[in-house]
Coordinates of C-alpha atoms in Angstrom, one line a residue:
M1 CA -0.2 0.1 -0.1
A2 CA 1.0 3.4 -0.3
L3 CA -0.2 6.9 0.0
E4 CA -0.8 9.6 -2.1
K5 CA -1.9 13.0 -2.7
I6 CA -4.9 14.3 -5.4
T7 CA -4.1 17.6 -6.1
M8 CA -5.5 20.4 -7.6
P9 CA -5.6 20.3 -11.0
Q10 CA -5.1 23.5 -13.1
L11 CA -8.0 23.0 -15.6
G12 CA -7.1 26.4 -17.8
E13 CA -4.6 28.3 -19.2
S14 CA -4.6 31.4 -17.3
V15 CA -6.8 29.3 -13.9
T16 CA -4.7 29.3 -10.9
E17 CA -7.5 28.1 -8.8
G18 CA -10.7 26.2 -8.5
T19 CA -13.1 25.9 -5.8
I20 CA -14.9 22.2 -4.0
S21 CA -18.5 22.6 -5.0
Q22 CA -19.4 19.2 -4.1
W23 CA -17.6 15.1 -3.5
L24 CA -18.5 12.4 -5.3
V25 CA -16.3 10.0 -2.9
A26 CA -16.0 9.6 1.3
P27 CA -13.8 8.6 3.4
G28 CA -13.5 4.7 2.6
D29 CA -14.5 4.6 -0.6
H30 CA -13.0 2.0 -3.3
V31 CA -12.0 4.6 -6.6
N32 CA -10.8 3.7 -10.2
K33 CA -7.9 5.3 -12.3
Y34 CA -10.0 8.3 -13.8
D35 CA -12.7 8.5 -12.0
A36 CA -14.1 10.9 -11.0
L37 CA -13.7 12.7 -6.8
A38 CA -15.4 15.7 -7.1
E39 CA -17.2 18.9 -9.0
V40 CA -15.0 21.5 -8.8
L41 CA -16.2 25.2 -9.8
T42 CA -13.7 27.8 -11.6
D43 CA -14.1 31.3 -13.4
K44 CA -14.3 29.2 -16.5
V45 CA -16.3 26.0 -16.0
T46 CA -17.4 23.4 -13.6
A47 CA -15.4 20.2 -14.6
E48 CA -15.1 17.1 -12.5
I49 CA -11.5 16.1 -10.9
P50 CA -10.8 12.1 -11.7
S51 CA -8.4 10.1 -9.4
S52 CA -5.2 9.2 -10.7
F53 CA -4.6 6.1 -9.1
T54 CA -6.9 3.2 -8.4
G55 CA -7.3 2.7 -4.5
T56 CA -9.2 3.8 -1.6
I57 CA -10.2 7.2 0.0
K58 CA -8.5 7.4 3.0
E59 CA -8.7 11.2 4.4
L60 CA -10.2 14.4 2.2
I61 CA -8.2 17.5 2.9
A62 CA -10.2 20.2 1.4
A63 CA -14.2 21.2 2.5
E64 CA -17.5 21.8 0.0
D65 CA -17.1 25.0 -0.9
E66 CA -13.5 25.6 -0.3
T67 CA -11.2 27.3 -2.5
L68 CA -7.6 26.3 -3.6
D69 CA -4.7 27.0 -5.5
V70 CA -3.3 25.1 -8.4
G71 CA -1.2 21.8 -7.0
A72 CA -3.0 22.4 -3.5
V73 CA -3.7 18.7 -1.8
I74 CA -7.8 18.3 -2.0
C75 CA -7.0 14.4 -0.4
M76 CA -5.4 11.5 0.1
I77 CA -5.3 7.8 -1.2
E78 CA -4.1 4.3 -0.4
T79 CA -3.3 2.6 -3.4
E80 CA -3.6 -0.3 -4.3
G81 CA -0.2 -2.6 -4.0
G82 CA 3.3 -1.3 -3.8
S83 CA 4.9 -1.1 -0.5
E84 CA 4.2 2.0 2.3
S85 CA 4.7 5.2 1.2
K86 CA 7.0 7.9 2.8
E87 CA 4.9 10.6 2.4
A88 CA 3.9 12.0 5.7
P89 CA 0.5 11.9 7.3
A90 CA -2.3 13.7 5.7
E91 CA -2.4 16.6 8.6
E92 CA 1.4 17.5 7.7
V93 CA 0.5 17.3 3.8
A94 CA -2.2 19.9 4.3
K95 CA 0.0 22.1 6.5
K96 CA 2.6 21.8 3.6
S97 CA 0.7 23.2 0.7
E98 CA -0.6 26.3 3.2
P99 CA 1.5 29.7 4.0
A100 CA 2.6 30.1 8.2
P101 CA -0.6 30.4 9.9
A102 CA -1.1 34.6 10.6
N103 CA -0.9 34.9 14.0
A104 CA -0.4 32.0 17.2
P105 CA -3.7 31.2 18.6
N106 CA -4.2 29.7 15.3
K107 CA -1.3 27.5 15.1
A108 CA -2.3 26.3 18.8
L109 CA -5.6 25.4 17.6
A110 CA -3.9 23.5 14.9
K111 CA -2.3 21.4 17.0
Q112 CA -4.6 21.2 19.7
N113 CA -7.7 19.9 17.4
P114 CA -6.1 18.7 14.0
A115 CA -9.4 17.8 12.5
T116 CA -10.6 21.5 12.8
G117 CA -6.6 23.4 12.6
R118 CA -6.2 21.7 9.0
F119 CA -6.7 25.6 7.7
S120 CA -6.8 26.4 4.2
P121 CA -4.6 28.9 2.5
A122 CA -7.8 31.1 1.7
V123 CA -9.6 30.5 5.7
L124 CA -5.4 31.3 6.7
T125 CA -5.4 34.9 4.5
L126 CA -9.2 35.3 5.6
A127 CA -8.2 35.1 9.4
A128 CA -5.2 37.5 9.5
E129 CA -7.4 40.5 7.2
H130 CA -9.8 40.2 10.3
G131 CA -7.2 39.5 13.0
I132 CA -9.1 36.5 13.9
D133 CA -8.7 33.9 16.5
L134 CA -10.0 30.7 14.9
G135 CA -10.5 28.7 18.0
N136 CA -13.5 30.6 18.1
V137 CA -15.2 29.8 15.0
S138 CA -17.6 27.0 14.6
G139 CA -17.0 25.1 11.2
T140 CA -19.7 23.4 9.4
G141 CA -16.9 21.4 6.8
R142 CA -16.5 18.1 6.8
D143 CA -15.5 16.4 9.7
G144 CA -15.4 20.1 11.3
R145 CA -13.8 22.0 9.1
I146 CA -13.4 26.2 8.9
T147 CA -13.9 27.3 5.8
R148 CA -14.0 30.8 4.3
K149 CA -17.9 30.8 4.4
D150 CA -17.6 29.9 8.5
V151 CA -15.2 33.3 8.5
L152 CA -17.1 35.4 6.2
A153 CA -19.8 34.9 8.3
Y154 CA -18.2 35.6 12.3
V155 CA -16.9 38.9 10.5
E156 CA -20.9 39.2 9.2
N157 CA -22.0 38.9 12.6
G158 CA -19.7 41.2 14.5
A159 CA -17.7 38.4 16.7
P160 CA -14.9 39.7 18.9
V161 CA -11.5 39.0 17.3
A162 CA -7.9 38.7 18.4
P163 CA -6.2 42.0 18.8
K164 CA -4.1 42.4 15.6
P165 CA -0.2 42.8 15.6
Q166 CA 1.0 46.6 14.8
A167 CA 1.5 47.3 11.5
A168 CA 5.0 49.5 10.8
P169 CA 3.6 53.2 9.7
K170 CA 3.5 53.4 6.4
T171 CA 4.6 56.7 4.2
A172 CA 1.6 55.9 1.5
P173 CA -1.9 58.0 2.8
Q174 CA -3.6 54.9 4.3
Q175 CA -7.3 53.3 2.1
H176 CA -10.7 54.4 4.0
P177 CA -11.8 50.6 5.5
S178 CA -14.5 48.9 3.0
A179 CA -18.1 49.4 3.9
P180 CA -19.7 46.9 6.6
M181 CA -21.5 44.3 4.8
P182 CA -25.3 45.0 4.3
T183 CA -27.7 42.5 6.8
S184 CA -30.7 41.2 6.9
Q185 CA -34.0 42.7 8.0
V186 CA -37.4 40.9 8.6
G187 CA -39.1 39.9 6.4
D188 CA -35.9 39.9 3.9
R189 CA -35.0 36.9 2.0
E190 CA -31.8 35.3 1.9
I191 CA -30.2 34.1 -1.7
P192 CA -27.0 31.5 -0.9
V193 CA -24.4 32.5 -2.7
D194 CA -23.5 29.4 -4.9
G195 CA -19.7 28.6 -6.7
I196 CA -21.0 29.2 -10.5
R197 CA -22.2 32.7 -8.9
K198 CA -18.9 33.4 -6.4
A199 CA -17.1 32.8 -10.0
I200 CA -19.2 35.4 -12.3
A201 CA -18.4 37.8 -9.4
K202 CA -14.8 37.1 -9.3
H203 CA -14.7 37.8 -13.0
M204 CA -16.5 40.7 -13.1
V205 CA -15.1 42.7 -10.3
S206 CA -11.9 41.7 -11.9
S207 CA -13.0 43.2 -15.3
K208 CA -14.0 46.6 -13.6
H209 CA -11.0 46.4 -11.1
E210 CA -8.6 46.1 -14.2
I211 CA -10.2 47.3 -17.0
P212 CA -10.8 51.3 -17.8
H213 CA -14.0 50.9 -19.9
A214 CA -14.8 52.9 -22.6
W215 CA -18.0 53.2 -24.4
M216 CA -20.2 54.0 -27.9
M217 CA -23.3 52.9 -30.0
V218 CA -24.0 53.3 -34.0
E219 CA -27.4 52.5 -34.7
A220 CA -28.2 50.2 -37.8
D221 CA -30.4 49.1 -40.1
A222 CA -30.8 45.8 -40.7
T223 CA -34.5 45.6 -42.3
G224 CA -32.4 43.0 -45.6
L225 CA -30.9 40.5 -42.8
V226 CA -34.6 40.8 -41.7
R227 CA -36.5 40.2 -44.6
H228 CA -33.4 37.4 -45.3
R229 CA -33.8 35.3 -42.6
D230 CA -37.4 35.4 -42.1
A231 CA -37.6 33.8 -45.8
L232 CA -35.2 31.3 -45.2
K233 CA -36.1 30.6 -41.5
N234 CA -39.6 27.6 -41.3
K235 CA -37.1 26.0 -44.5
F236 CA -34.3 25.7 -42.4
K237 CA -36.0 25.1 -39.1
A238 CA -38.0 21.8 -41.4
E239 CA -34.4 21.2 -43.1
E240 CA -31.8 21.0 -40.3
G241 CA -33.7 20.4 -37.4
Y242 CA -32.6 24.4 -35.3
S243 CA -33.3 27.6 -35.4
L244 CA -31.8 30.0 -38.1
T245 CA -31.3 33.2 -35.3
Y246 CA -31.0 36.8 -36.3
F247 CA -28.2 36.5 -33.4
A248 CA -25.9 34.0 -36.4
F249 CA -26.0 36.2 -38.8
F250 CA -25.1 39.0 -36.2
V251 CA -21.9 36.8 -35.1
K252 CA -20.4 36.5 -38.8
A253 CA -21.0 40.5 -39.2
V254 CA -18.6 40.9 -36.2
A255 CA -15.7 37.8 -37.4
Q256 CA -16.0 40.0 -40.2
A257 CA -15.7 43.3 -39.5
L258 CA -12.8 41.1 -36.6
K259 CA -10.5 40.4 -39.5
E260 CA -10.5 44.1 -41.3
Y261 CA -9.7 45.7 -37.5
P262 CA -7.6 43.0 -35.3
I263 CA -6.8 44.8 -33.1
L264 CA -10.1 44.8 -31.6
N265 CA -9.3 40.6 -31.6
S266 CA -6.2 41.4 -28.6
T267 CA -5.9 41.2 -25.1
W268 CA -3.7 43.7 -22.8
A269 CA 0.2 42.1 -21.4
G270 CA 1.9 44.8 -19.4
D271 CA 4.2 45.8 -21.4
K272 CA 2.6 44.5 -25.2
I273 CA -0.3 44.2 -26.3
I274 CA -1.2 40.5 -27.7
E275 CA -3.0 40.5 -31.3
R276 CA -4.4 37.2 -31.9
A277 CA -4.3 35.3 -34.8
D278 CA -7.6 33.7 -33.9
I279 CA -11.6 34.8 -34.6
N280 CA -13.2 32.8 -31.7
I281 CA -16.2 34.6 -30.3
S282 CA -17.3 34.1 -26.8
I283 CA -21.2 34.6 -27.2
A284 CA -22.9 35.1 -23.5
V285 CA -25.8 32.4 -22.5
A286 CA -28.0 32.7 -19.4
T287 CA -29.6 30.0 -17.5
D288 CA -32.2 31.0 -14.7
N289 CA -29.5 32.2 -12.4
H290 CA -26.3 31.7 -14.3
L291 CA -23.7 33.4 -17.0
F292 CA -22.1 31.1 -19.2
V293 CA -20.0 32.6 -22.0
P294 CA -19.2 29.3 -24.4
V295 CA -16.4 29.8 -27.4
I296 CA -17.8 29.5 -31.4
K297 CA -13.7 28.8 -32.2
H298 CA -12.7 29.8 -35.8
A299 CA -16.0 32.0 -36.1
D300 CA -14.4 34.1 -39.3
E301 CA -14.1 30.7 -40.8
K302 CA -17.4 29.2 -40.2
S303 CA -20.8 30.0 -42.7
I304 CA -23.7 31.5 -41.1
K305 CA -25.2 28.1 -41.0
G306 CA -22.4 26.7 -38.6
I307 CA -22.2 29.9 -36.0
A308 CA -26.1 29.0 -35.7
R309 CA -26.0 25.3 -35.2
E310 CA -23.2 26.2 -32.7
I311 CA -24.9 28.3 -30.5
T312 CA -27.9 26.4 -30.5
E313 CA -25.4 23.3 -29.1
L314 CA -23.5 26.1 -27.3
A315 CA -26.7 27.6 -25.3
A316 CA -28.0 23.2 -24.9
K317 CA -25.0 22.2 -22.8
A318 CA -25.0 25.7 -21.7
R319 CA -28.3 25.6 -19.4
A320 CA -28.2 21.2 -19.3
G321 CA -24.9 22.7 -17.1
K322 CA -22.2 20.4 -20.1
L323 CA -20.3 22.4 -20.9
T324 CA -16.4 21.7 -21.0
Q325 CA -13.6 23.1 -20.2
D326 CA -12.8 23.4 -24.0
D327 CA -15.8 25.2 -24.8
M328 CA -15.2 27.7 -22.4
S329 CA -11.6 28.1 -23.1
G330 CA -9.8 30.6 -25.7
G331 CA -12.1 33.4 -26.9
T332 CA -10.9 36.9 -27.9
F333 CA -13.8 38.8 -28.5
T334 CA -17.3 38.8 -27.3
V335 CA -20.8 38.9 -28.5
N336 CA -23.8 39.2 -27.0
S337 CA -27.4 39.0 -28.0
T338 CA -29.1 41.6 -25.2
G339 CA -32.0 42.4 -27.6
S340 CA -33.3 38.9 -26.8
F341 CA -34.2 39.9 -23.7
G342 CA -36.4 43.3 -24.9
S343 CA -33.2 45.2 -24.2
V344 CA -32.4 48.5 -26.3
Q345 CA -29.4 50.1 -24.9
S346 CA -26.8 48.8 -22.6
M347 CA -23.5 49.1 -21.5
G348 CA -21.2 44.9 -21.4
I349 CA -18.3 44.6 -18.8
I350 CA -15.7 43.2 -21.0
N351 CA -15.0 39.8 -20.6
H352 CA -11.2 40.1 -19.2
P353 CA -9.1 39.8 -20.7
Q354 CA -10.3 40.3 -24.1
A355 CA -10.1 44.2 -25.5
A356 CA -13.8 44.4 -26.4
I357 CA -17.0 43.3 -26.5
L358 CA -20.0 44.2 -28.4
Q359 CA -23.9 44.4 -27.4
V360 CA -26.8 43.5 -30.3
E361 CA -29.8 44.9 -29.1
S362 CA -33.7 44.4 -29.8
I363 CA -34.5 44.9 -33.7
V364 CA -37.3 48.0 -33.5
K365 CA -39.5 48.9 -36.4
R366 CA -38.7 52.5 -36.5
P367 CA -39.8 55.2 -38.9
V368 CA -36.3 56.4 -40.3
V369 CA -35.9 59.4 -42.9
I370 CA -34.1 57.8 -46.0
D371 CA -33.8 61.2 -48.6
D372 CA -36.4 63.6 -48.4
M373 CA -38.9 60.1 -47.4
I374 CA -40.0 59.1 -44.3
A375 CA -40.3 55.0 -44.0
I376 CA -40.1 52.0 -41.7
R377 CA -36.8 50.1 -40.7
N378 CA -36.1 47.5 -39.1
M379 CA -33.9 49.4 -36.8
V380 CA -30.7 47.6 -34.3
N381 CA -28.5 49.3 -31.8
L382 CA -25.3 48.2 -31.0
C383 CA -23.6 48.8 -28.2
L384 CA -19.7 48.3 -28.1
S385 CA -17.5 48.9 -24.8
I386 CA -13.5 48.2 -24.7
D387 CA -10.7 48.6 -23.4
H388 CA -9.4 51.8 -23.5
R389 CA -5.8 51.3 -22.6
I390 CA -5.8 48.9 -26.0
L391 CA -8.4 50.7 -28.3
D392 CA -9.2 54.7 -28.5
G393 CA -12.8 55.9 -30.3
L394 CA -11.1 56.7 -33.7
V395 CA -10.7 52.7 -34.2
A396 CA -13.2 51.3 -32.4
G397 CA -15.6 53.7 -34.2
R398 CA -14.1 52.3 -37.6
F399 CA -14.6 49.0 -36.1
L400 CA -18.2 50.0 -35.3
S401 CA -19.4 51.1 -38.4
K402 CA -17.5 47.6 -40.5
V403 CA -20.0 45.7 -38.0
K404 CA -22.4 48.3 -39.5
E405 CA -22.1 47.8 -42.5
N406 CA -22.0 44.2 -42.5
I407 CA -25.6 44.2 -41.0
E408 CA -26.9 46.7 -43.7
T409 CA -25.3 44.9 -46.7
I410 CA -27.2 41.8 -45.9
T411 CA -29.3 40.9 -48.7
K412 CA -30.7 37.2 -50.3
E413 CA -28.2 38.1 -53.4
N414 CA -25.1 38.4 -51.1
T415 CA -25.1 36.3 -48.2
P416 CA -25.5 33.1 -48.5
I417 CA -25.9 31.5 -45.5
Y418 CA -24.1 27.8 -46.4

């Protein structure tokens, strides 16, 4: 028998941590190699962690709803065959994967009560930030382990904290303290924040804090698009088995414009801007409670039919909770169909680390002046948010004008579906 460690895998190129949303095994369970051990949430996708060994689960180091860095130990497994591993006991493995305790009371607690004393890096960091003696915190995780949620609840309830060590004087001005967390009043309904919502929140905050957003809008005449699509939609649905949506035309128009203005298809990298060679369009897909952004790879090389098929397939996978890491990775520019909710004007938050996001609003019939005449046309607003570190108004305006031109020139004669 040998004792082996299972660690948090890297579930994507830019992923640095994951949250255990649900354990699929318990201590004593026998597992085969590649069996799923746990479901993990990242800021990109939900995935399962497979076992690297065949054997028996000895201990679950990480608690459900606990966030760990890539490479951190999450559980121990006793493998079949071979000699006893020289690995340290699970308690020591957990300690080695954590930073040094932030204060003496927490270190003492770990020695007195190993079951609750295996604190994750996230728990230790929170305890240090708030000066909390973890000996006063009740754990709700497996085997009484203290989770981030327990520490946050302790802080929000206004419990007394241990005195913090005096910090050395700083020459820079101190920031104002954060506002206290809101508390529930009588009659309020508290909605628990699940792992996916936490990941979305973290990603959006990162985008708004890091990226200086700028915004502009143009309106396009989509009358030709509407006529072309409406003439084909019933026959297309009967033959292909899925819908020919307006959104497929917009994605194609954006992909074509990105070929002419590739700087929109880029990302900020500190001392350089990386202009992506592939045009991979992220599309926003909403479920009842969550938002996912799967990717149409090489959208510029696909027909409108191919794009429509991928939109249908990715949306179905998102709503069934079956999106893979590959489905969610590699996006270079985002197009969001906000018009499907009836919106006519909006400002999107950029999908970090991309350079821009385009919101396609509702197609609305309006009276429009054409030369000296008034006509009823199908108009649509196109709202663009840009990273002002990379893009300025001139190039963003030219890009939007090209998207507008691509939409306004869609006709039966010059816009093939296949």
